[in-house]
mmCIF file of N, CA, C and O in Angstrom:
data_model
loop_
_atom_site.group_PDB
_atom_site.id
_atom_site.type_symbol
_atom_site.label_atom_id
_atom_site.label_comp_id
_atom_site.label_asym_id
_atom_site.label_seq_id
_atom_site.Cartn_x
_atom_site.Cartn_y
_atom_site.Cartn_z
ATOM 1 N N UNK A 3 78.948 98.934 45.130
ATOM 2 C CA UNK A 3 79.712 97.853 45.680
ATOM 3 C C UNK A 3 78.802 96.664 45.896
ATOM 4 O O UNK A 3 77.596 96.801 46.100
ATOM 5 N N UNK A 4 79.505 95.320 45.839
ATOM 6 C CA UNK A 4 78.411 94.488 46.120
ATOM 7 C C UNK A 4 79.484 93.080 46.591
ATOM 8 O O UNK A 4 80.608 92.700 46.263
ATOM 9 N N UNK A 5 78.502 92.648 47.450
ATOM 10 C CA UNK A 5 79.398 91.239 48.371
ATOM 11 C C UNK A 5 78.727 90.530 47.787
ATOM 12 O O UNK A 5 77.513 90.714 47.872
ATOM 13 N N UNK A 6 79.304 89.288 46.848
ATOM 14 C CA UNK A 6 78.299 88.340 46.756
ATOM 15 C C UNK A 6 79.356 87.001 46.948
ATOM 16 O O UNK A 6 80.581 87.110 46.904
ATOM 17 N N UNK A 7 78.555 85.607 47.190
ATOM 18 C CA UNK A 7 78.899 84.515 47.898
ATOM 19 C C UNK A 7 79.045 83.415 46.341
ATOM 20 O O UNK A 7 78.209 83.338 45.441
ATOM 21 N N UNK A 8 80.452 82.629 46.444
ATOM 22 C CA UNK A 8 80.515 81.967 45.258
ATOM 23 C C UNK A 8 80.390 80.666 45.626
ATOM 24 O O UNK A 8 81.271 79.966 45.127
ATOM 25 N N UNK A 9 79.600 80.071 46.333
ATOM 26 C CA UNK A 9 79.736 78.873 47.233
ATOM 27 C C UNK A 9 78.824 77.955 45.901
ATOM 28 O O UNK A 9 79.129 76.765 45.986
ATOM 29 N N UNK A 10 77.949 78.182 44.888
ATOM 30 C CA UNK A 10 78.029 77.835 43.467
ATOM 31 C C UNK A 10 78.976 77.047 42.803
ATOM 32 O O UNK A 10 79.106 75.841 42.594
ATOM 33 N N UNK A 11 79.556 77.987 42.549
ATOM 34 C CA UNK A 11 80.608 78.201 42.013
ATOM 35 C C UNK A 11 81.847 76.970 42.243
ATOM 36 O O UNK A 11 82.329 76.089 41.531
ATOM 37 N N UNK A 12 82.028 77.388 43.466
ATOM 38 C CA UNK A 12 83.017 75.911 44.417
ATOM 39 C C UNK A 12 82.294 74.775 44.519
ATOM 40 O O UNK A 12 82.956 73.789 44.843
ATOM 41 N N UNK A 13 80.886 74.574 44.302
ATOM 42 C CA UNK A 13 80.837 73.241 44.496
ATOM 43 C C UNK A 13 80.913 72.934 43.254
ATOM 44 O O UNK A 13 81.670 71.994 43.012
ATOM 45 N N UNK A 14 80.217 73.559 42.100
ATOM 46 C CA UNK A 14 80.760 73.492 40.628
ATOM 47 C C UNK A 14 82.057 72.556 40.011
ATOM 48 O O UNK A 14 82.225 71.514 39.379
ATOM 49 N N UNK A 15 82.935 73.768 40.699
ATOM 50 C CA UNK A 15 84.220 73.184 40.454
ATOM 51 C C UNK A 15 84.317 72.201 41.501
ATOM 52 O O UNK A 15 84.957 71.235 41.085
ATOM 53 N N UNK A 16 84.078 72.111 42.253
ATOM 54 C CA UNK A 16 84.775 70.169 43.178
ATOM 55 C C UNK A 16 83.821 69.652 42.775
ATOM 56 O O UNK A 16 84.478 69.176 41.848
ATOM 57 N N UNK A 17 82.553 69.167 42.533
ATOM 58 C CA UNK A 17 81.460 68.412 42.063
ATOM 59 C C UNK A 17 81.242 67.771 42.976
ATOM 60 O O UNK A 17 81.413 66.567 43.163
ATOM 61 N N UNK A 18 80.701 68.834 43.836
ATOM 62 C CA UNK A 18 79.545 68.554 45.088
ATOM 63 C C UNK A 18 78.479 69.056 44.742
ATOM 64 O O UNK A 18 78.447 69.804 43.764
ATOM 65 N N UNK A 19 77.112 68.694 45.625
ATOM 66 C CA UNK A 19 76.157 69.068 45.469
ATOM 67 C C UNK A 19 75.877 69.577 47.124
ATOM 68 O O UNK A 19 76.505 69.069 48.053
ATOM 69 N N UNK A 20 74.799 70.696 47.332
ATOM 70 C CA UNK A 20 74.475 70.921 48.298
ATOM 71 C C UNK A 20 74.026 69.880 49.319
ATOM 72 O O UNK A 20 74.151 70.236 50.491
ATOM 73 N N UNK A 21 73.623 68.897 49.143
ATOM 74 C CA UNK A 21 72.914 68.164 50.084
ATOM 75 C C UNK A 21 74.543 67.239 50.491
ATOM 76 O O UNK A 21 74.676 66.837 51.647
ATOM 77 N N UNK A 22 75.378 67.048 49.729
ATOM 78 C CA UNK A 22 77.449 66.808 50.437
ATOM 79 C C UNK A 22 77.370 67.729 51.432
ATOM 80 O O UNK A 22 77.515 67.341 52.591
ATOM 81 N N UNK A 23 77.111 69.193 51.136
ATOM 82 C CA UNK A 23 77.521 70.529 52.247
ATOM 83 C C UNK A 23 76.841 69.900 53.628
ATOM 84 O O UNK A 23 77.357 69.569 54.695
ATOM 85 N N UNK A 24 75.420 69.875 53.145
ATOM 86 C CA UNK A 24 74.378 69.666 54.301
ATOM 87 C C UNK A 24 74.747 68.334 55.366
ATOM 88 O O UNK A 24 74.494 68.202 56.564
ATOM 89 N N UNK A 25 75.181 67.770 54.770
ATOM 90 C CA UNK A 25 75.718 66.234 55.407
ATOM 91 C C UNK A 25 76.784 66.254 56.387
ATOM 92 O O UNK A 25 76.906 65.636 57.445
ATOM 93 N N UNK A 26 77.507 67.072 55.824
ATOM 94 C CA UNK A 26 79.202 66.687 55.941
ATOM 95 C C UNK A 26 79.492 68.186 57.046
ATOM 96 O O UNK A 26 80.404 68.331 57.859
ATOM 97 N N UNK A 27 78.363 69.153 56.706
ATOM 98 C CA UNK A 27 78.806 70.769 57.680
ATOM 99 C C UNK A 27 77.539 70.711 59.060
ATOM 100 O O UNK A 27 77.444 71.374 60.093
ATOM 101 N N UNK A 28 76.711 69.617 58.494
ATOM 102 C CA UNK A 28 75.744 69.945 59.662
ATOM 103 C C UNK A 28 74.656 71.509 59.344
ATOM 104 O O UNK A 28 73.553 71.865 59.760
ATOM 105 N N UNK A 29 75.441 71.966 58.621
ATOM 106 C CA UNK A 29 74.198 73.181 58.480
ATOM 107 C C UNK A 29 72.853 72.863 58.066
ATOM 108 O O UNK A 29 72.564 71.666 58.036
ATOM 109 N N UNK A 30 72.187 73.509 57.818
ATOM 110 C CA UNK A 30 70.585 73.426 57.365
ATOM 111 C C UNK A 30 70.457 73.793 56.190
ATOM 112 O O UNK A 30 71.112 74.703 55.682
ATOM 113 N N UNK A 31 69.508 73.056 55.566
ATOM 114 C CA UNK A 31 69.736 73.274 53.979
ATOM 115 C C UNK A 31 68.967 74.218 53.900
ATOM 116 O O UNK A 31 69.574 75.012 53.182
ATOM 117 N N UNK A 32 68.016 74.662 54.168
ATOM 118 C CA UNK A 32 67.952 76.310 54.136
ATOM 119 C C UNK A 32 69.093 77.109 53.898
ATOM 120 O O UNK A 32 69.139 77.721 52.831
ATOM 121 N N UNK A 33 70.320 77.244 54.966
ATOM 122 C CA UNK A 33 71.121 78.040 54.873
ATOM 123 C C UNK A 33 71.998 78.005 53.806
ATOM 124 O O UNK A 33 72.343 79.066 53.285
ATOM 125 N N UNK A 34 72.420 76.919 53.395
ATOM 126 C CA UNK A 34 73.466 75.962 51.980
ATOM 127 C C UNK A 34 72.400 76.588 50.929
ATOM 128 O O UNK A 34 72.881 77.304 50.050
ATOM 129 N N UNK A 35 71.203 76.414 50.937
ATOM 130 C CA UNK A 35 70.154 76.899 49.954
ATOM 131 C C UNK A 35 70.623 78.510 49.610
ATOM 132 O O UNK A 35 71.301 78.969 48.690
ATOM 133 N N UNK A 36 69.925 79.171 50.811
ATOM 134 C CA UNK A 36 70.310 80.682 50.717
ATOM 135 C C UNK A 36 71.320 80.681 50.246
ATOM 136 O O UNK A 36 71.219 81.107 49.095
ATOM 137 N N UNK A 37 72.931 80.269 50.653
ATOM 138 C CA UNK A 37 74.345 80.841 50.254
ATOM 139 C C UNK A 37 74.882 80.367 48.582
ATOM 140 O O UNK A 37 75.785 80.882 47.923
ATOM 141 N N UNK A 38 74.096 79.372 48.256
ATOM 142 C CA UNK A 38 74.127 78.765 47.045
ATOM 143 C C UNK A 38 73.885 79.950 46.019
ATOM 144 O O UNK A 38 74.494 80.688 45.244
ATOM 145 N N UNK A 39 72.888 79.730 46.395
ATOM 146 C CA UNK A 39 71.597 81.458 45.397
ATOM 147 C C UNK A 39 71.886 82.485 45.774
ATOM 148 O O UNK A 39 71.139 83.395 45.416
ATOM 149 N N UNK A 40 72.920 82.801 46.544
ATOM 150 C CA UNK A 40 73.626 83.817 46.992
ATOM 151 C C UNK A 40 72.406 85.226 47.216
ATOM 152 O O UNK A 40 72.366 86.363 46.743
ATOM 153 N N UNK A 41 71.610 84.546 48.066
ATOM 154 C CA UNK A 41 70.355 85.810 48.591
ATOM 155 C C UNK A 41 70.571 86.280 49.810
ATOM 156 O O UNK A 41 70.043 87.348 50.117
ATOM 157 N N UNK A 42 71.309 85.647 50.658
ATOM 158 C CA UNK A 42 71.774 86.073 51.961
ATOM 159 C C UNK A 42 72.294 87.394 52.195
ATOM 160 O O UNK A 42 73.124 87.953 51.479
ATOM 161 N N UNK A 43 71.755 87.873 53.252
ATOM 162 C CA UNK A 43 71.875 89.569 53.857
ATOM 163 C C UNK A 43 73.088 89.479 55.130
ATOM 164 O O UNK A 43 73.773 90.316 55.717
ATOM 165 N N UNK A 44 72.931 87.922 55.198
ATOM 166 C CA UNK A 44 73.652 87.992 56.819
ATOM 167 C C UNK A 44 74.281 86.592 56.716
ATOM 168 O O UNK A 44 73.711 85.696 56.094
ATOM 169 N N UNK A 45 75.878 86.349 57.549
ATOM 170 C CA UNK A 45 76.134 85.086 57.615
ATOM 171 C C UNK A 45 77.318 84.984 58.977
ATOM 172 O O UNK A 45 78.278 85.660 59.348
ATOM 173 N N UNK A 46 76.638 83.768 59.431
ATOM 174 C CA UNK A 46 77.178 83.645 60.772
ATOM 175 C C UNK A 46 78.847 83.060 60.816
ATOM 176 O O UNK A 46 79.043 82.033 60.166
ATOM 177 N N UNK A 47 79.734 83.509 61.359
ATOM 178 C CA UNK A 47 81.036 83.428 61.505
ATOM 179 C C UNK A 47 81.076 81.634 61.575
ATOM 180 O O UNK A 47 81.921 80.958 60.989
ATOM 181 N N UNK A 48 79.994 81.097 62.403
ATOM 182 C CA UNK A 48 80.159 79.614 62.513
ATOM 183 C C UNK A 48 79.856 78.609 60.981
ATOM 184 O O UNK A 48 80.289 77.501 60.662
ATOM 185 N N UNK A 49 79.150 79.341 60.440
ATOM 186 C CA UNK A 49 78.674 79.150 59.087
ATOM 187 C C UNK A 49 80.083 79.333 57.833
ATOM 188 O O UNK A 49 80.297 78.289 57.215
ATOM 189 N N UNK A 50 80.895 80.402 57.497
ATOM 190 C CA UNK A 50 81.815 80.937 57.204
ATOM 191 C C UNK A 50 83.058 79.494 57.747
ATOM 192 O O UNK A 50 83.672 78.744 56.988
ATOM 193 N N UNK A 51 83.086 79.514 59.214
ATOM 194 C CA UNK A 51 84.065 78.661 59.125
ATOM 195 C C UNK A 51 84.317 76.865 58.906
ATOM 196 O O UNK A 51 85.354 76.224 58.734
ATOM 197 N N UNK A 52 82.677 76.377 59.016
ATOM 198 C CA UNK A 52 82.329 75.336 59.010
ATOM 199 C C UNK A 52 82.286 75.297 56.761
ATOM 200 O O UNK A 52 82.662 74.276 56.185
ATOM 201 N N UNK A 53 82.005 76.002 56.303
ATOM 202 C CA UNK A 53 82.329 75.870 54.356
ATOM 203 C C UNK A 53 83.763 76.000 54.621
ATOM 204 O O UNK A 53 84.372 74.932 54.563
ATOM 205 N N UNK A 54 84.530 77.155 54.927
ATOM 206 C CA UNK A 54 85.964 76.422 54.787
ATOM 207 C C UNK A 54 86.571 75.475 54.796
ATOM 208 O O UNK A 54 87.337 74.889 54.032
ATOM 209 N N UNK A 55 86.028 75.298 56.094
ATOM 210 C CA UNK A 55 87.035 74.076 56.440
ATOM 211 C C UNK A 55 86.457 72.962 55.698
ATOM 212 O O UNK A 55 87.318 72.345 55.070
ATOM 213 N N UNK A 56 84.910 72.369 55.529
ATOM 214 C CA UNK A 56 84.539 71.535 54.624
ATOM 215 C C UNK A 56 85.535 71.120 53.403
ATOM 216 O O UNK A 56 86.272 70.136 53.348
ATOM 217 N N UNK A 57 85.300 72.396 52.209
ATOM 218 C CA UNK A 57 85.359 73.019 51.356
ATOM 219 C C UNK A 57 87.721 72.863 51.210
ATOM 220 O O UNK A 57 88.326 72.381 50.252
ATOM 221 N N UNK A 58 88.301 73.403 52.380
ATOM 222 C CA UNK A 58 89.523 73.954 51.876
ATOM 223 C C UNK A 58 90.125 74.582 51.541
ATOM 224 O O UNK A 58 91.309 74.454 51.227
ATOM 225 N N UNK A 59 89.151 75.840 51.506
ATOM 226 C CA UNK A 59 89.368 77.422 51.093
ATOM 227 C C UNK A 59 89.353 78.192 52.282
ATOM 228 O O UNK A 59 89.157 77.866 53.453
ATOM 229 N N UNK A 60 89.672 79.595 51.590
ATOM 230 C CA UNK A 60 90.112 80.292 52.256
ATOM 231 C C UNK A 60 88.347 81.675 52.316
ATOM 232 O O UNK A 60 87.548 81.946 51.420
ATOM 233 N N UNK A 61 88.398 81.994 53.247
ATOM 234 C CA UNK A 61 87.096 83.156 53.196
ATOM 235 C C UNK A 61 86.912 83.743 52.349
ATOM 236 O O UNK A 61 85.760 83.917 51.953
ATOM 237 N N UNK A 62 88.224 84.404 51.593
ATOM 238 C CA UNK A 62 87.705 84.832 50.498
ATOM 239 C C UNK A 62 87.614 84.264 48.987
ATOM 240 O O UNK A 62 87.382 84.860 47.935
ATOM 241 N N UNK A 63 87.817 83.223 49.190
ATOM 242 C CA UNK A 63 87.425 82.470 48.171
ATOM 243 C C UNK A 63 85.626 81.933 47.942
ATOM 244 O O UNK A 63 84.964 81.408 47.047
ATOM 245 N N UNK A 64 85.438 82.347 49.080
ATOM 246 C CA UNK A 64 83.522 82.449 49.018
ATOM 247 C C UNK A 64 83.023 83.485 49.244
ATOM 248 O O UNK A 64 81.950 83.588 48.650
ATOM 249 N N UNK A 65 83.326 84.487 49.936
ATOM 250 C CA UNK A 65 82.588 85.958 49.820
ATOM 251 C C UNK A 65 83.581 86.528 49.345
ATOM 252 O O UNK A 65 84.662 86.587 49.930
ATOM 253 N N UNK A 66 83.278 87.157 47.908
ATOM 254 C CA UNK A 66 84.267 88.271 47.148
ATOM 255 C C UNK A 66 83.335 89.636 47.272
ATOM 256 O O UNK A 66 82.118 89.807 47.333
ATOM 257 N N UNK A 67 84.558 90.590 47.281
ATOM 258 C CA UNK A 67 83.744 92.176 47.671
ATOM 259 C C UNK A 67 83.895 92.718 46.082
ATOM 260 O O UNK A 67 85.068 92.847 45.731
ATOM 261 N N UNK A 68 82.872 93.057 45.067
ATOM 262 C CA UNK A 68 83.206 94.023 43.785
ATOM 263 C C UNK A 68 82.975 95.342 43.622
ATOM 264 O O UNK A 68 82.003 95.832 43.047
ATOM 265 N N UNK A 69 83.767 95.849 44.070
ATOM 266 C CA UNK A 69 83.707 97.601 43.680
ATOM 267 C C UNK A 69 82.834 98.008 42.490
ATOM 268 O O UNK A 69 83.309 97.619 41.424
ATOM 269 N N UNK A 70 81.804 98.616 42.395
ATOM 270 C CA UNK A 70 81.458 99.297 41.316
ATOM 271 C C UNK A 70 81.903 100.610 40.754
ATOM 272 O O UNK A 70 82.031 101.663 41.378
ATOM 273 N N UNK A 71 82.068 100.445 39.783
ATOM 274 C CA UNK A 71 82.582 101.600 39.248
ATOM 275 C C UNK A 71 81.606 102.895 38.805
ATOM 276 O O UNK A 71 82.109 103.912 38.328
#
C-alpha cells in the first residue's frame, strides 16, 4: 500500500508554482518543498486544510491511498 501526495500534480494542472503556495498559504517552503516531492512521512491537519482551501479541492484530491496488489 502506499499514500502518496499529488500536490505536483495540482499545481501542474492550475499553473502555479510553489513559491504561489508559499505566499498565498503562509506555509514554509520547506514544507510545499517536502509535499511537492512527495517525501513527507507526516502532515499536519493545519497544513492539509490550508492546500485545500488555497487550492479548491477536496483532501483527497492530494493524498491518494494505492493498494498494492
Amino acid at each position: 500500500m502506499a499514500i502518496n501526495c499529488r500536490l505536483s500534480t495540482i499545481l501542474g494542472e492550475k499553473r502555479l508554482k510553489m513559491s504561489d503556495v508559499v505566499r498565498e498559504t503562509g506555509l514554509s517552503k520547506g514544507t510545499v518543498h517536502a509535499l511537492y516531492h512527495d517525501r513527507v512521512t507526516k502532515v499536519d491537519y493545519k497544513v492539509l486544510d490550508k492546500l485545500c482551501s488555497f487550492l479548491g479541492c477536496e483532501l483527497g484530491d492530494i493524498i491518494i491511498y494505492t493498494k498494492n496488489e
